CSV table of C-alpha atoms in Angstrom, one decimal:
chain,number,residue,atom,x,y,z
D,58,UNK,CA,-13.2,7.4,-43.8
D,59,UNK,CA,-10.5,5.0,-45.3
D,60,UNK,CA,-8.2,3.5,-42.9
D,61,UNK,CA,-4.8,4.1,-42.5
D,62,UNK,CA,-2.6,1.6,-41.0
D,63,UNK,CA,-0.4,3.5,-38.7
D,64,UNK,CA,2.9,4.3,-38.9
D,65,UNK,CA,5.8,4.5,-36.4
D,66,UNK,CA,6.5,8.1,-35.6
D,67,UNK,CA,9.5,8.4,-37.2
D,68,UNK,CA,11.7,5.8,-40.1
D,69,UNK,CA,14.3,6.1,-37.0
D,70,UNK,CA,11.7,5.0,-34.2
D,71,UNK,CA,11.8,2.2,-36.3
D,72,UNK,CA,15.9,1.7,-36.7
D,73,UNK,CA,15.5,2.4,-32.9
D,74,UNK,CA,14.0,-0.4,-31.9
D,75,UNK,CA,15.5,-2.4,-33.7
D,76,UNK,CA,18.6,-1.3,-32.1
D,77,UNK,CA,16.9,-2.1,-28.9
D,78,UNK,CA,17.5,1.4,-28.0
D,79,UNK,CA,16.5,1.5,-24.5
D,80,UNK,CA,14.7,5.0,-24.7
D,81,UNK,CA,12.9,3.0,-27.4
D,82,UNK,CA,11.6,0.2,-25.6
D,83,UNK,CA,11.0,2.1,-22.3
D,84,UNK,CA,8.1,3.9,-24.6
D,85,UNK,CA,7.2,0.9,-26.1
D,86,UNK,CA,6.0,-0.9,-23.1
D,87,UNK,CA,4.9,2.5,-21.8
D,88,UNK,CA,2.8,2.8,-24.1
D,89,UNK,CA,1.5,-0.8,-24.8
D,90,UNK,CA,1.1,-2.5,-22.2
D,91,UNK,CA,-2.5,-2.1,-21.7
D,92,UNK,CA,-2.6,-3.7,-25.1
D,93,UNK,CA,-0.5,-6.0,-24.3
D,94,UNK,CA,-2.3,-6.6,-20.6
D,95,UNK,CA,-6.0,-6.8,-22.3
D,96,UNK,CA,-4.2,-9.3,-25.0
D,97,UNK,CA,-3.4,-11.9,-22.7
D,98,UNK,CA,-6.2,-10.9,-20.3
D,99,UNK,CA,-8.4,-12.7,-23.4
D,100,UNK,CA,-7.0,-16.1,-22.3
D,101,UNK,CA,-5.1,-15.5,-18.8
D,102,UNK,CA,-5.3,-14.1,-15.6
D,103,UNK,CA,-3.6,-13.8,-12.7
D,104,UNK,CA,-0.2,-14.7,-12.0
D,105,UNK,CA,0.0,-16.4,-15.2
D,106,UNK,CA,-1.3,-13.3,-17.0
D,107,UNK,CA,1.3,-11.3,-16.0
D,108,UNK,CA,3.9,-14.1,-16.4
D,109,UNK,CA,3.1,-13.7,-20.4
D,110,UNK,CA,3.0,-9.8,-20.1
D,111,UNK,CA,6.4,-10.0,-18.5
D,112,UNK,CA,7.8,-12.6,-21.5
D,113,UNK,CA,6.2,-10.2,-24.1
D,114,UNK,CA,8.4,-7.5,-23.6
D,115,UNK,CA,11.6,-9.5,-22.0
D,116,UNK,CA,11.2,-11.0,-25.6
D,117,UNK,CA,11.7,-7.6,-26.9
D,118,UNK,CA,14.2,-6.1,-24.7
D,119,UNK,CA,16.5,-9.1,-25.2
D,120,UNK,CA,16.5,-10.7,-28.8
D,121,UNK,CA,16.7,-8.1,-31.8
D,122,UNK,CA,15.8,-11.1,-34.0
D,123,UNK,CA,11.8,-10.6,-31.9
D,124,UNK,CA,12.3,-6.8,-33.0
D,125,UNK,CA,13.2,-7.2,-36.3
D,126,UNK,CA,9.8,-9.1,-36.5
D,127,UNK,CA,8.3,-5.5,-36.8
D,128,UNK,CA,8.8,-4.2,-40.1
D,129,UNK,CA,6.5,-1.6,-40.3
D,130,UNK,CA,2.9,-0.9,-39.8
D,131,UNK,CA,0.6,-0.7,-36.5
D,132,UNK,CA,3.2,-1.8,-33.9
D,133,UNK,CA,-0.2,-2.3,-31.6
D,134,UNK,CA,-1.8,-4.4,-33.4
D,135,UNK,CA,1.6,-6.3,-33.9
D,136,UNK,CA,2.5,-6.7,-30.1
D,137,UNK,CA,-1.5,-7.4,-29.4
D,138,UNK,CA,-1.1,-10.5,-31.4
D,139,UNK,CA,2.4,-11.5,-30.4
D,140,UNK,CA,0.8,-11.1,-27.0
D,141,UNK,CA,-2.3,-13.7,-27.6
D,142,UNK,CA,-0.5,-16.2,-29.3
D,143,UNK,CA,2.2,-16.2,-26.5
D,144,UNK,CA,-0.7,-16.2,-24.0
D,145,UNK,CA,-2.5,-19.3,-25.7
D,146,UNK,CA,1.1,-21.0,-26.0
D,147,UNK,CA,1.4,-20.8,-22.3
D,148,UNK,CA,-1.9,-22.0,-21.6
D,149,UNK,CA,-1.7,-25.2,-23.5
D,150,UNK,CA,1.9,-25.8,-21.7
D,151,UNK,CA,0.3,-25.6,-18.2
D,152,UNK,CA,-2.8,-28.0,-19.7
D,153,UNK,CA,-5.0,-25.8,-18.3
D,154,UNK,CA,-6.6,-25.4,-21.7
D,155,UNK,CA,-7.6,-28.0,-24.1
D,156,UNK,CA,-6.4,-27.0,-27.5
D,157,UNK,CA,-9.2,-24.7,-29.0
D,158,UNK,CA,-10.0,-22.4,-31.6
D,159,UNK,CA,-10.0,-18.5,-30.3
D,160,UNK,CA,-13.5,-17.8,-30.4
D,161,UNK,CA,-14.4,-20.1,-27.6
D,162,UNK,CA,-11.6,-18.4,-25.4
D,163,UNK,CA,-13.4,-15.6,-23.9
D,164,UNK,CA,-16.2,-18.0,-22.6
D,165,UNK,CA,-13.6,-19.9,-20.9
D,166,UNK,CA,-12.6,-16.9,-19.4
D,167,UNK,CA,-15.3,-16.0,-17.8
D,168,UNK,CA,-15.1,-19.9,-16.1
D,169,UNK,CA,-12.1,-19.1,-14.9
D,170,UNK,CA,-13.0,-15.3,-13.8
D,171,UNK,CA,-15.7,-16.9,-11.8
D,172,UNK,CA,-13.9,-18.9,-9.9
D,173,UNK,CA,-11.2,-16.8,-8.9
D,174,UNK,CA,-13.9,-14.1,-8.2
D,175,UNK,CA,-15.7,-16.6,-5.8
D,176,UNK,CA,-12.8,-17.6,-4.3
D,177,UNK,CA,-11.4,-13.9,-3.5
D,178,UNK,CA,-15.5,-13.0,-2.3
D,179,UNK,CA,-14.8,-15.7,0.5
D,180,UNK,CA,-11.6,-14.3,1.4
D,181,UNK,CA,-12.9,-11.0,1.6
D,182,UNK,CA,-15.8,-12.4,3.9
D,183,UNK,CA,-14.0,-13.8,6.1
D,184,UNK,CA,-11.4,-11.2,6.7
D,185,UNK,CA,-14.5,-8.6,7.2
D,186,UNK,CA,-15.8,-10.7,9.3
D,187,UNK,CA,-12.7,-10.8,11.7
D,188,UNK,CA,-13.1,-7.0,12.1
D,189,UNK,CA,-14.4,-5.4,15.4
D,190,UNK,CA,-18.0,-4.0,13.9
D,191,UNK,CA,-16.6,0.0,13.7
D,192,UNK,CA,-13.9,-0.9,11.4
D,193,UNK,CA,-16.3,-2.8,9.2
D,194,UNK,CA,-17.6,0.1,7.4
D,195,UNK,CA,-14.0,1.6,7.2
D,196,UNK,CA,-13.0,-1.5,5.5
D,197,UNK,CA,-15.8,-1.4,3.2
D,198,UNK,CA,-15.7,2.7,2.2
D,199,UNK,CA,-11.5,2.7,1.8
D,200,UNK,CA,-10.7,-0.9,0.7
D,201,UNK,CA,-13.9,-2.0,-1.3
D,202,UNK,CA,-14.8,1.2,-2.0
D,203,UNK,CA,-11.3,2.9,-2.2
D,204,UNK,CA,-13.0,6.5,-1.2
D,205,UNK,CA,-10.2,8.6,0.5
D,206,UNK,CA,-9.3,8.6,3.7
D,207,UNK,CA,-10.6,12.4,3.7
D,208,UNK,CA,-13.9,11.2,2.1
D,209,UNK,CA,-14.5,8.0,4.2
D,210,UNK,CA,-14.1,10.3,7.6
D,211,UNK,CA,-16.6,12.5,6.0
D,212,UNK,CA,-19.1,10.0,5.5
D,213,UNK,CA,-18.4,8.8,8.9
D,214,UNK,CA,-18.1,11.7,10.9
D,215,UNK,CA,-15.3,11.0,12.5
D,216,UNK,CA,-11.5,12.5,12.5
D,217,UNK,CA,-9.2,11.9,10.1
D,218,UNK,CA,-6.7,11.1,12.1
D,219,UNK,CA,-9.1,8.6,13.7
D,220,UNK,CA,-9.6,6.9,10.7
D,221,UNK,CA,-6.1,7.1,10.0
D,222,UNK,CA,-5.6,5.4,12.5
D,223,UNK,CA,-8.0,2.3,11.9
D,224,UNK,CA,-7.5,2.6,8.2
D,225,UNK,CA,-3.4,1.4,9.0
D,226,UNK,CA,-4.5,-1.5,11.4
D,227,UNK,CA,-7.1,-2.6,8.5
D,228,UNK,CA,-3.9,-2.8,6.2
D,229,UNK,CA,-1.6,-4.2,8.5
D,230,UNK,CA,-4.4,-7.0,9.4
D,231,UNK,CA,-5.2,-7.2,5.9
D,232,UNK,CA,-1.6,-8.2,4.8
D,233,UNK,CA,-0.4,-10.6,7.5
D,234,UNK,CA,-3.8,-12.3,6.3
D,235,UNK,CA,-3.8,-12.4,2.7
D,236,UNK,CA,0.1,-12.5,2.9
D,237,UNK,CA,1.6,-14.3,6.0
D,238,UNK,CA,5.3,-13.5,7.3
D,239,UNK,CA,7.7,-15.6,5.4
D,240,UNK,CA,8.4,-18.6,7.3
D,241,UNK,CA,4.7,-18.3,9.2
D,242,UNK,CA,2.4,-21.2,8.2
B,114,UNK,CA,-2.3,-25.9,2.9
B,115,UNK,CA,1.3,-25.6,0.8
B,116,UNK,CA,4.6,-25.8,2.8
B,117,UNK,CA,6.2,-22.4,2.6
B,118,UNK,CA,8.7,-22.4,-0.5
B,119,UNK,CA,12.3,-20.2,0.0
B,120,UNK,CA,11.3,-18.7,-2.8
B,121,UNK,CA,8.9,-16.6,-1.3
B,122,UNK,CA,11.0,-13.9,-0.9
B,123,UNK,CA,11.5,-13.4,-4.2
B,124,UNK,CA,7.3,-13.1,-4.7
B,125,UNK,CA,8.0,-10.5,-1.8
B,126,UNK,CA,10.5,-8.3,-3.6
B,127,UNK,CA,8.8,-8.3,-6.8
B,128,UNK,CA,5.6,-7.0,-5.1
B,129,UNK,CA,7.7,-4.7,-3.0
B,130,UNK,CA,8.4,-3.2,-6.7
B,131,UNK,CA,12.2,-4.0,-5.9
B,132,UNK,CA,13.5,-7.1,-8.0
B,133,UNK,CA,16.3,-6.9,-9.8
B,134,UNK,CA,15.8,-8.8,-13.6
B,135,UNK,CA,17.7,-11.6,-13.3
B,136,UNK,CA,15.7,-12.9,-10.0
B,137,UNK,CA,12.5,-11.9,-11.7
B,138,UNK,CA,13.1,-14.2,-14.7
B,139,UNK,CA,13.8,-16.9,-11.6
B,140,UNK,CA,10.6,-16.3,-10.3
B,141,UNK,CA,8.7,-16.3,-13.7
B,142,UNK,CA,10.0,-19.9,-14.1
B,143,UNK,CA,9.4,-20.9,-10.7
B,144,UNK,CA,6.1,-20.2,-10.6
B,145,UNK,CA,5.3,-22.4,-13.1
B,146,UNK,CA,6.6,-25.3,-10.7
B,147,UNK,CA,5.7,-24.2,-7.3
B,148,UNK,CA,2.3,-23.9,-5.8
B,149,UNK,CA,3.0,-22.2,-3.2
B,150,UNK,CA,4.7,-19.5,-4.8
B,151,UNK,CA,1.5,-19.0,-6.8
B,152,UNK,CA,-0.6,-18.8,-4.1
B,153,UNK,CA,1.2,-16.0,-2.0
B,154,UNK,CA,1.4,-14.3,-5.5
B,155,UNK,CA,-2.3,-14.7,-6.3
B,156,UNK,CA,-2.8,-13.5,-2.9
B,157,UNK,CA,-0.6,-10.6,-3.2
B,158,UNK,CA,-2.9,-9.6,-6.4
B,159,UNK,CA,-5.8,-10.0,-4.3
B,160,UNK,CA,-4.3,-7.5,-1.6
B,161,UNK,CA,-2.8,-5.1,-4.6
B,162,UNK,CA,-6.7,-4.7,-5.7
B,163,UNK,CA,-7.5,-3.5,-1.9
B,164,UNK,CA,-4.4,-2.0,-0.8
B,165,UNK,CA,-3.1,1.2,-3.0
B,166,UNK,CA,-0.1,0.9,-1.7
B,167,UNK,CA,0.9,-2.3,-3.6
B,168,UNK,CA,2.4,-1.3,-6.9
B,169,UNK,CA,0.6,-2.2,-10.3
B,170,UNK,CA,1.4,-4.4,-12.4
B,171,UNK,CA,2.7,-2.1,-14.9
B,172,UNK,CA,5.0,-0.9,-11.8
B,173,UNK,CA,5.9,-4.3,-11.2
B,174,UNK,CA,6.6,-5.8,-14.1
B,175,UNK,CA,8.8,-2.6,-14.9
B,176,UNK,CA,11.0,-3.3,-12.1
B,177,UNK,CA,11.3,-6.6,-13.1
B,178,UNK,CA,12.4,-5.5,-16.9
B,179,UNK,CA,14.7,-3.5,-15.9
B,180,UNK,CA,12.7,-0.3,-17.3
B,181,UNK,CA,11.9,2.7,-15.6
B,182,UNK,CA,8.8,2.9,-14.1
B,183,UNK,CA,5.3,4.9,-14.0
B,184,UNK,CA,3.8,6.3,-10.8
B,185,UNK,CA,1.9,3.7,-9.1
B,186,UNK,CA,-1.8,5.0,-10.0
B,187,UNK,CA,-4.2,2.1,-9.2
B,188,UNK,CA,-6.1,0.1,-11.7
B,189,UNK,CA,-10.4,0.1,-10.9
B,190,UNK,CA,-11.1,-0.7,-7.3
B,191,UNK,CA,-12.4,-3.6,-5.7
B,192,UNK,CA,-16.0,-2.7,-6.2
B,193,UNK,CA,-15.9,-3.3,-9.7
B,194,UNK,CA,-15.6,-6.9,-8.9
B,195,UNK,CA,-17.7,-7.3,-5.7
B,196,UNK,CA,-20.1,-4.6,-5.8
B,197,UNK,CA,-20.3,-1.9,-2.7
B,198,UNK,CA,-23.7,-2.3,-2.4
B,199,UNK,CA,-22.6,-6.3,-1.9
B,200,UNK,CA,-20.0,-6.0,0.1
B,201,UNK,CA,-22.0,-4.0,2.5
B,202,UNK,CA,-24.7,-6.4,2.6
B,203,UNK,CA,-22.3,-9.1,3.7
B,204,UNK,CA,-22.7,-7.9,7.5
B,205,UNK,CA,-26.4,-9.3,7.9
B,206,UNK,CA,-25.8,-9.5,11.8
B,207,UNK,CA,-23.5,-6.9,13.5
B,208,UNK,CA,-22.0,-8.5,16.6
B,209,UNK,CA,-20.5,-5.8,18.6
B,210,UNK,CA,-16.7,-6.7,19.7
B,211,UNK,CA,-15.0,-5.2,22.3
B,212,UNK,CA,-12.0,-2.9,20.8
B,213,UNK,CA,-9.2,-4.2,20.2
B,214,UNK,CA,-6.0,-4.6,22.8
B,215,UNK,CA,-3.7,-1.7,22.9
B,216,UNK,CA,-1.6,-2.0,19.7
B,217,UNK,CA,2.3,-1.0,20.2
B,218,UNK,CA,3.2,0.4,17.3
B,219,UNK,CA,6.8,2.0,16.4
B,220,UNK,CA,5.8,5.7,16.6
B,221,UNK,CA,3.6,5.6,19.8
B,222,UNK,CA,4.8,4.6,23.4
B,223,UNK,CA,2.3,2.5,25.8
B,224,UNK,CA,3.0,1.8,29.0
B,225,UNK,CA,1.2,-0.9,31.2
B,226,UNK,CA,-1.3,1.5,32.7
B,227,UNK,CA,-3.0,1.8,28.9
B,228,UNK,CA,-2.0,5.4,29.0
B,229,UNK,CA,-0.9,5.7,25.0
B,230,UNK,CA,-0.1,8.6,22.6
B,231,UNK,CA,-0.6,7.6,19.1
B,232,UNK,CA,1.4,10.0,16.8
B,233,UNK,CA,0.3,10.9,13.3
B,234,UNK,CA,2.1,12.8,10.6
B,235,UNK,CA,1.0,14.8,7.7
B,236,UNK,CA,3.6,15.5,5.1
B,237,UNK,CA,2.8,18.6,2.6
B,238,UNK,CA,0.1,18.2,0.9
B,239,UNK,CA,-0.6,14.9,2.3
B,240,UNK,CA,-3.5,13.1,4.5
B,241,UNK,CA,-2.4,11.9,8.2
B,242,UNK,CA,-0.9,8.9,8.0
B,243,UNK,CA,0.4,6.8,11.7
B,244,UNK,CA,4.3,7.3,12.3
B,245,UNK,CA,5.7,3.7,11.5
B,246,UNK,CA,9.3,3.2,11.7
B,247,UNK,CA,9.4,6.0,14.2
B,248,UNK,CA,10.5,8.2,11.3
B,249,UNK,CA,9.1,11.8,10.2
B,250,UNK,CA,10.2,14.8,7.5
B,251,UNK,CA,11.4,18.0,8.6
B,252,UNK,CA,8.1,19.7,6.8
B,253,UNK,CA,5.3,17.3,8.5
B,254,UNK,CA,3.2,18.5,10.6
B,255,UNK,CA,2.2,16.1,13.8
B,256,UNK,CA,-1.3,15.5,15.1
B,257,UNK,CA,-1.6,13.5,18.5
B,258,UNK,CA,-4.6,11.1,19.7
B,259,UNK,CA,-4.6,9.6,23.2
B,260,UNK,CA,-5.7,6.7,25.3
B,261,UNK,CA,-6.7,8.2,29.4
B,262,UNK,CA,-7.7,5.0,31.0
B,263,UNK,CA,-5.9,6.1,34.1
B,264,UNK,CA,-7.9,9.2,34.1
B,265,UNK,CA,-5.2,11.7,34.4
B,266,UNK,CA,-6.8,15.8,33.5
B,267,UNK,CA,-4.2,17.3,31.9
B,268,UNK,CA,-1.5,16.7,29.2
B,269,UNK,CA,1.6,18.3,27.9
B,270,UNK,CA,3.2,17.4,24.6
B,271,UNK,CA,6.4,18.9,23.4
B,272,UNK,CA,9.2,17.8,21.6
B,273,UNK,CA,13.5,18.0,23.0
B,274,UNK,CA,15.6,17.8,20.1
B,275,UNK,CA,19.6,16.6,21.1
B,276,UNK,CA,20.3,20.2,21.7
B,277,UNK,CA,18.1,20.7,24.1
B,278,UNK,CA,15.8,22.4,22.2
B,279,UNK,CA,12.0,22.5,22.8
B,280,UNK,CA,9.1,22.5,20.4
B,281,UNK,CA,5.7,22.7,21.8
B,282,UNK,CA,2.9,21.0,20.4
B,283,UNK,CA,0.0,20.8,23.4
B,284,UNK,CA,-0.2,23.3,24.6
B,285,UNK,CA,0.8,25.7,21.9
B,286,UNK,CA,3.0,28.1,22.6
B,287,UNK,CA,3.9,30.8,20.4
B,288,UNK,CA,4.1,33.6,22.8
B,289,UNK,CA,7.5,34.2,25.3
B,290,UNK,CA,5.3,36.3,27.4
B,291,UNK,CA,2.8,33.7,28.1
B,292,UNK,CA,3.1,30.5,29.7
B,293,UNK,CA,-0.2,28.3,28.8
B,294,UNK,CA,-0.6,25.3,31.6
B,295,UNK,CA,-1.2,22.1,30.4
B,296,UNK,CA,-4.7,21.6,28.0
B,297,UNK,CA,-7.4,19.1,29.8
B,298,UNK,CA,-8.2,15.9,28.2
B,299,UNK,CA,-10.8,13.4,28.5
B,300,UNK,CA,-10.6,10.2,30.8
B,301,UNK,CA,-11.6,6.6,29.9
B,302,UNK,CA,-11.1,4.0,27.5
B,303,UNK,CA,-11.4,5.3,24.3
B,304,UNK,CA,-9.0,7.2,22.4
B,305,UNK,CA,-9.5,10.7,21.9
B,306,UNK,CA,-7.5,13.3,19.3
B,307,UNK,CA,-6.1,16.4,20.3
B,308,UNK,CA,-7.5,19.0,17.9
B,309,UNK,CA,-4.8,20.4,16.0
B,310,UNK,CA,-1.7,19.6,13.6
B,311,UNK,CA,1.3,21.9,14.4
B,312,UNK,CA,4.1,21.6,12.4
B,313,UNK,CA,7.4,22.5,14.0
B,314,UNK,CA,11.0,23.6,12.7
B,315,UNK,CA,12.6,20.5,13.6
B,316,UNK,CA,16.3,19.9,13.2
B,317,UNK,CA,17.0,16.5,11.4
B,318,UNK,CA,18.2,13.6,13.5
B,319,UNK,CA,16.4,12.0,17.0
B,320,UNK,CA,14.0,14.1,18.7
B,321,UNK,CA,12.4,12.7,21.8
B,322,UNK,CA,8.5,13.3,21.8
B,323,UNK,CA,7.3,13.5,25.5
B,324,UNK,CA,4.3,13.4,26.8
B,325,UNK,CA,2.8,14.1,30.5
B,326,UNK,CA,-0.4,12.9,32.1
B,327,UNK,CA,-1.0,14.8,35.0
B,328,UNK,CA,-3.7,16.7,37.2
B,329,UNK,CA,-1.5,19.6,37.7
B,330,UNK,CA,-2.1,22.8,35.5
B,331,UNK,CA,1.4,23.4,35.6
B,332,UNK,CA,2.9,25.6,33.1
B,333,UNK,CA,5.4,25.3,29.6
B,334,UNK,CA,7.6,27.8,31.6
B,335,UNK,CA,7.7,25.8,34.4
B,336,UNK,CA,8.6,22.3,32.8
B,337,UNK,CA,11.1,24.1,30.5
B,338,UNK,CA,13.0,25.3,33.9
B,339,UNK,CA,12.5,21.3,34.9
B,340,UNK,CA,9.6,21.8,37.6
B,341,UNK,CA,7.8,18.9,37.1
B,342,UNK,CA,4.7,17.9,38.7
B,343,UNK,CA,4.2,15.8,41.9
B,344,UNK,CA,2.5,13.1,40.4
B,345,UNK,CA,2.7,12.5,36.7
B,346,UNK,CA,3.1,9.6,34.0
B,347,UNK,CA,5.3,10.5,31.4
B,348,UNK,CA,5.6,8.7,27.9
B,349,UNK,CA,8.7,9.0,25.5
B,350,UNK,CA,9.1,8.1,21.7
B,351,UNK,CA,12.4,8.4,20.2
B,352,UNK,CA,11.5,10.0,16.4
B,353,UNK,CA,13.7,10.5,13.8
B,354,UNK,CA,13.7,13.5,11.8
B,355,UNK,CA,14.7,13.5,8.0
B,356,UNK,CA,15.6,16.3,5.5
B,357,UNK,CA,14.0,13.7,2.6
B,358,UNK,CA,10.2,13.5,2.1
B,359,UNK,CA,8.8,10.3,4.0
B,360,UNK,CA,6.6,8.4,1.3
């Protein structure tokens, strides 16, 4: 099958964002930002990651010089790369990355994936560990596991309202851990 | 450990899914300069992955363009990353603790003697959730647990509304011929649910929940003419009703 680059919907979807119609761009990052999310995701994460998603679109939504980059064609595969080159630009500023070609990104990510994962692991540990043992295996089914409240009871036996009760102390907990009262050390 | 940064609040609000633009481009360029911004908003990330509650990103980030935004349907749990079958593993030893203190919470009145009524609502539709904020909707219907370390037999819970209305939840009462005596609950330390979720018309506004330990079988009739009990310990919660739905 011969492929097609894509086409905006309509010749004024196109006029329309270049307008910065704000119908327009609502369904632009609507329907993008995965794309724009797994983009940068190649060569950021966390807070940084979503830093780039953010300037992506606030790139888009406030210079109609950006839009008018877009002349036509797959808008994805536009915004993907606007995305990644934006991502590797931000990198290099924070000197977190060494200038390198993009094939050798994704290993990089998967450095920097596995120390963040072993970091949040600890956390995790140690907050589960703080828990009286019953609330342990709440913790584990409706935060870890993110079964239902209904479901979790089930699998428990016990009430729902019982482990409503324990599943809102688990969150409260959990926040003033992870996330301390402003002004707490 | 980093000092706390006044800029915290703003990695508050935009987690809160309730920055305005123009303080979420302040944040974006603050965080490039301030490490302890970054770390309560790679924590908040960690919590957003465990807690449903927190908005996504795409919510988020919405708010913070200025754009509407999508419900707030969460991105693959947790066990993607860690694994269940490693997370449950992480508990090689179970030590047993002792449960925790009495927890005060807006929504459910404890006095001193541990007596406690915990008050859950369940909004159409919904799953029970704990009253916070001592707030309910009109359409909820209420479910009750207790703590009985006093060791009282019986309970009554209704509801006054400023009227001087009242709206019986334990026991129920739906006949005017009737007049069903308080229902017997369990003594001890733990805390035990009364069976049902009643929903009743309330009027918006305050409503006072009461609810009376005693040995007494004394009747709804007879605490509705203000006969109460010779020996009793009696727990009020100021509640406030709303027409709106109560996310």
């Amino acid at each position: 099958m011969e492929l097609i680059a894509q086409l905006p919907e309509s010749d004024t979807w196109l006029e329309d964002f270049h307008d910065g119609c704000r119908t327009t761009l609502a369904g632009v990052y609507r329907d993008h930002f995965a794309t724009v999310e797994r983009a940068v995701g190649r060569v950021l994460r966390g807070a940084d990651q979503e830093t780039v998603i953010h300037e992506v679109f606030f790139r888009l939504i406030a210079s109609a010089e950006q839009r008018r980059q877009f002349r036509g064609g797959s808008f994805g595969a536009w915004i993907a790369t606007v995305a990644r080159h934006l991502a590797i630009d931000h990198a290099r500023r924070r000197d977190r990355e060494l200038p390198m070609p993009a094939e050798t990104l994704p290993e990089r990510r998967e450095v920097i994936d596995g120390d963040a994962f072993a970091g949040a692991r600890v956390l995790i540990e140690r907050f589960r560990d703080g828990l009286p043992a019953n609330w342990q295996r709440v913790f584990d089914l409706c935060f870890l596991g993110q079964l239902t409240q209904r479901e979790a009871a089930g699998m428990l036996g016990v009430a729902r309202t019982t482990l409503a009760y324990q599943h809102h102390q688990i969150r409260v907990r959990l926040r003033r851990f992870l996330v301390p009262r402003r002004g707490a050390p | 450990m980093t000092e706390p940064c006044p800029s915290h609040r703003l990695v508050d609000h935009h987690f809160a899914g309730a920055i305005a633009p123009a303080s979420e481009r302040t944040l974006r360029a603050h965080l490039g300069t301030c490490a302890s911004c970054r770390l309560r908003y790679e924590r908040y990330l960690l919590l957003a992955r465990l807690d449903p509650r927190i908005p996504s990103a795409e919510h988020r980030l919405a708010r913070g363009l200025g754009l509407p935004a999508r419900s707030r349907a969460r991105s693959s749990p947790m066990v993607v990353a860690l694994g269940l079958a490693a997370a449950l593993a992480l508990a090689i030893v179970v030590v047993r603790r002792p449960d925790p203190p009495a927890y005060v919470a807006r929504g459910a009145a404890i006095v001193e003697s541990g007596q406690a009524l915990y008050l859950y609502r369940i909004a159409p539709g919904g799953t029970p959730q704990p009253v916070v904020d001592g707030q309910i909707g009109h359409r909820d219907e209420l479910a009750f647990a207790y703590h009985n370390r006093a060791g009282w037999s019986r309970l009554l819970v209704y509801a006054i509304d400023r009227a001087g209305r009242v709206y019986w939840y334990h026991p129920g009462w739906s006949d005017a011929t009737t007049a069903p005596v308080a229902v017997a609950i369990e003594p001890g330390p733990d805390r035990h649910e009364l069976p049902e979720a009643i929903a009743q018309p309330l009027p918006p506004g305050e409503i006072e929940l009461h609810a009376i330990f005693t040995d007494d079988a004394v009747d709804v009739q007879a605490i509705e003419r203000g006969i109460r009990p010779a020996r009793l310990e009696e727990l009020v919660i100021p509640v406030q009703v709303t027409e709106e739905e109560v996310p």
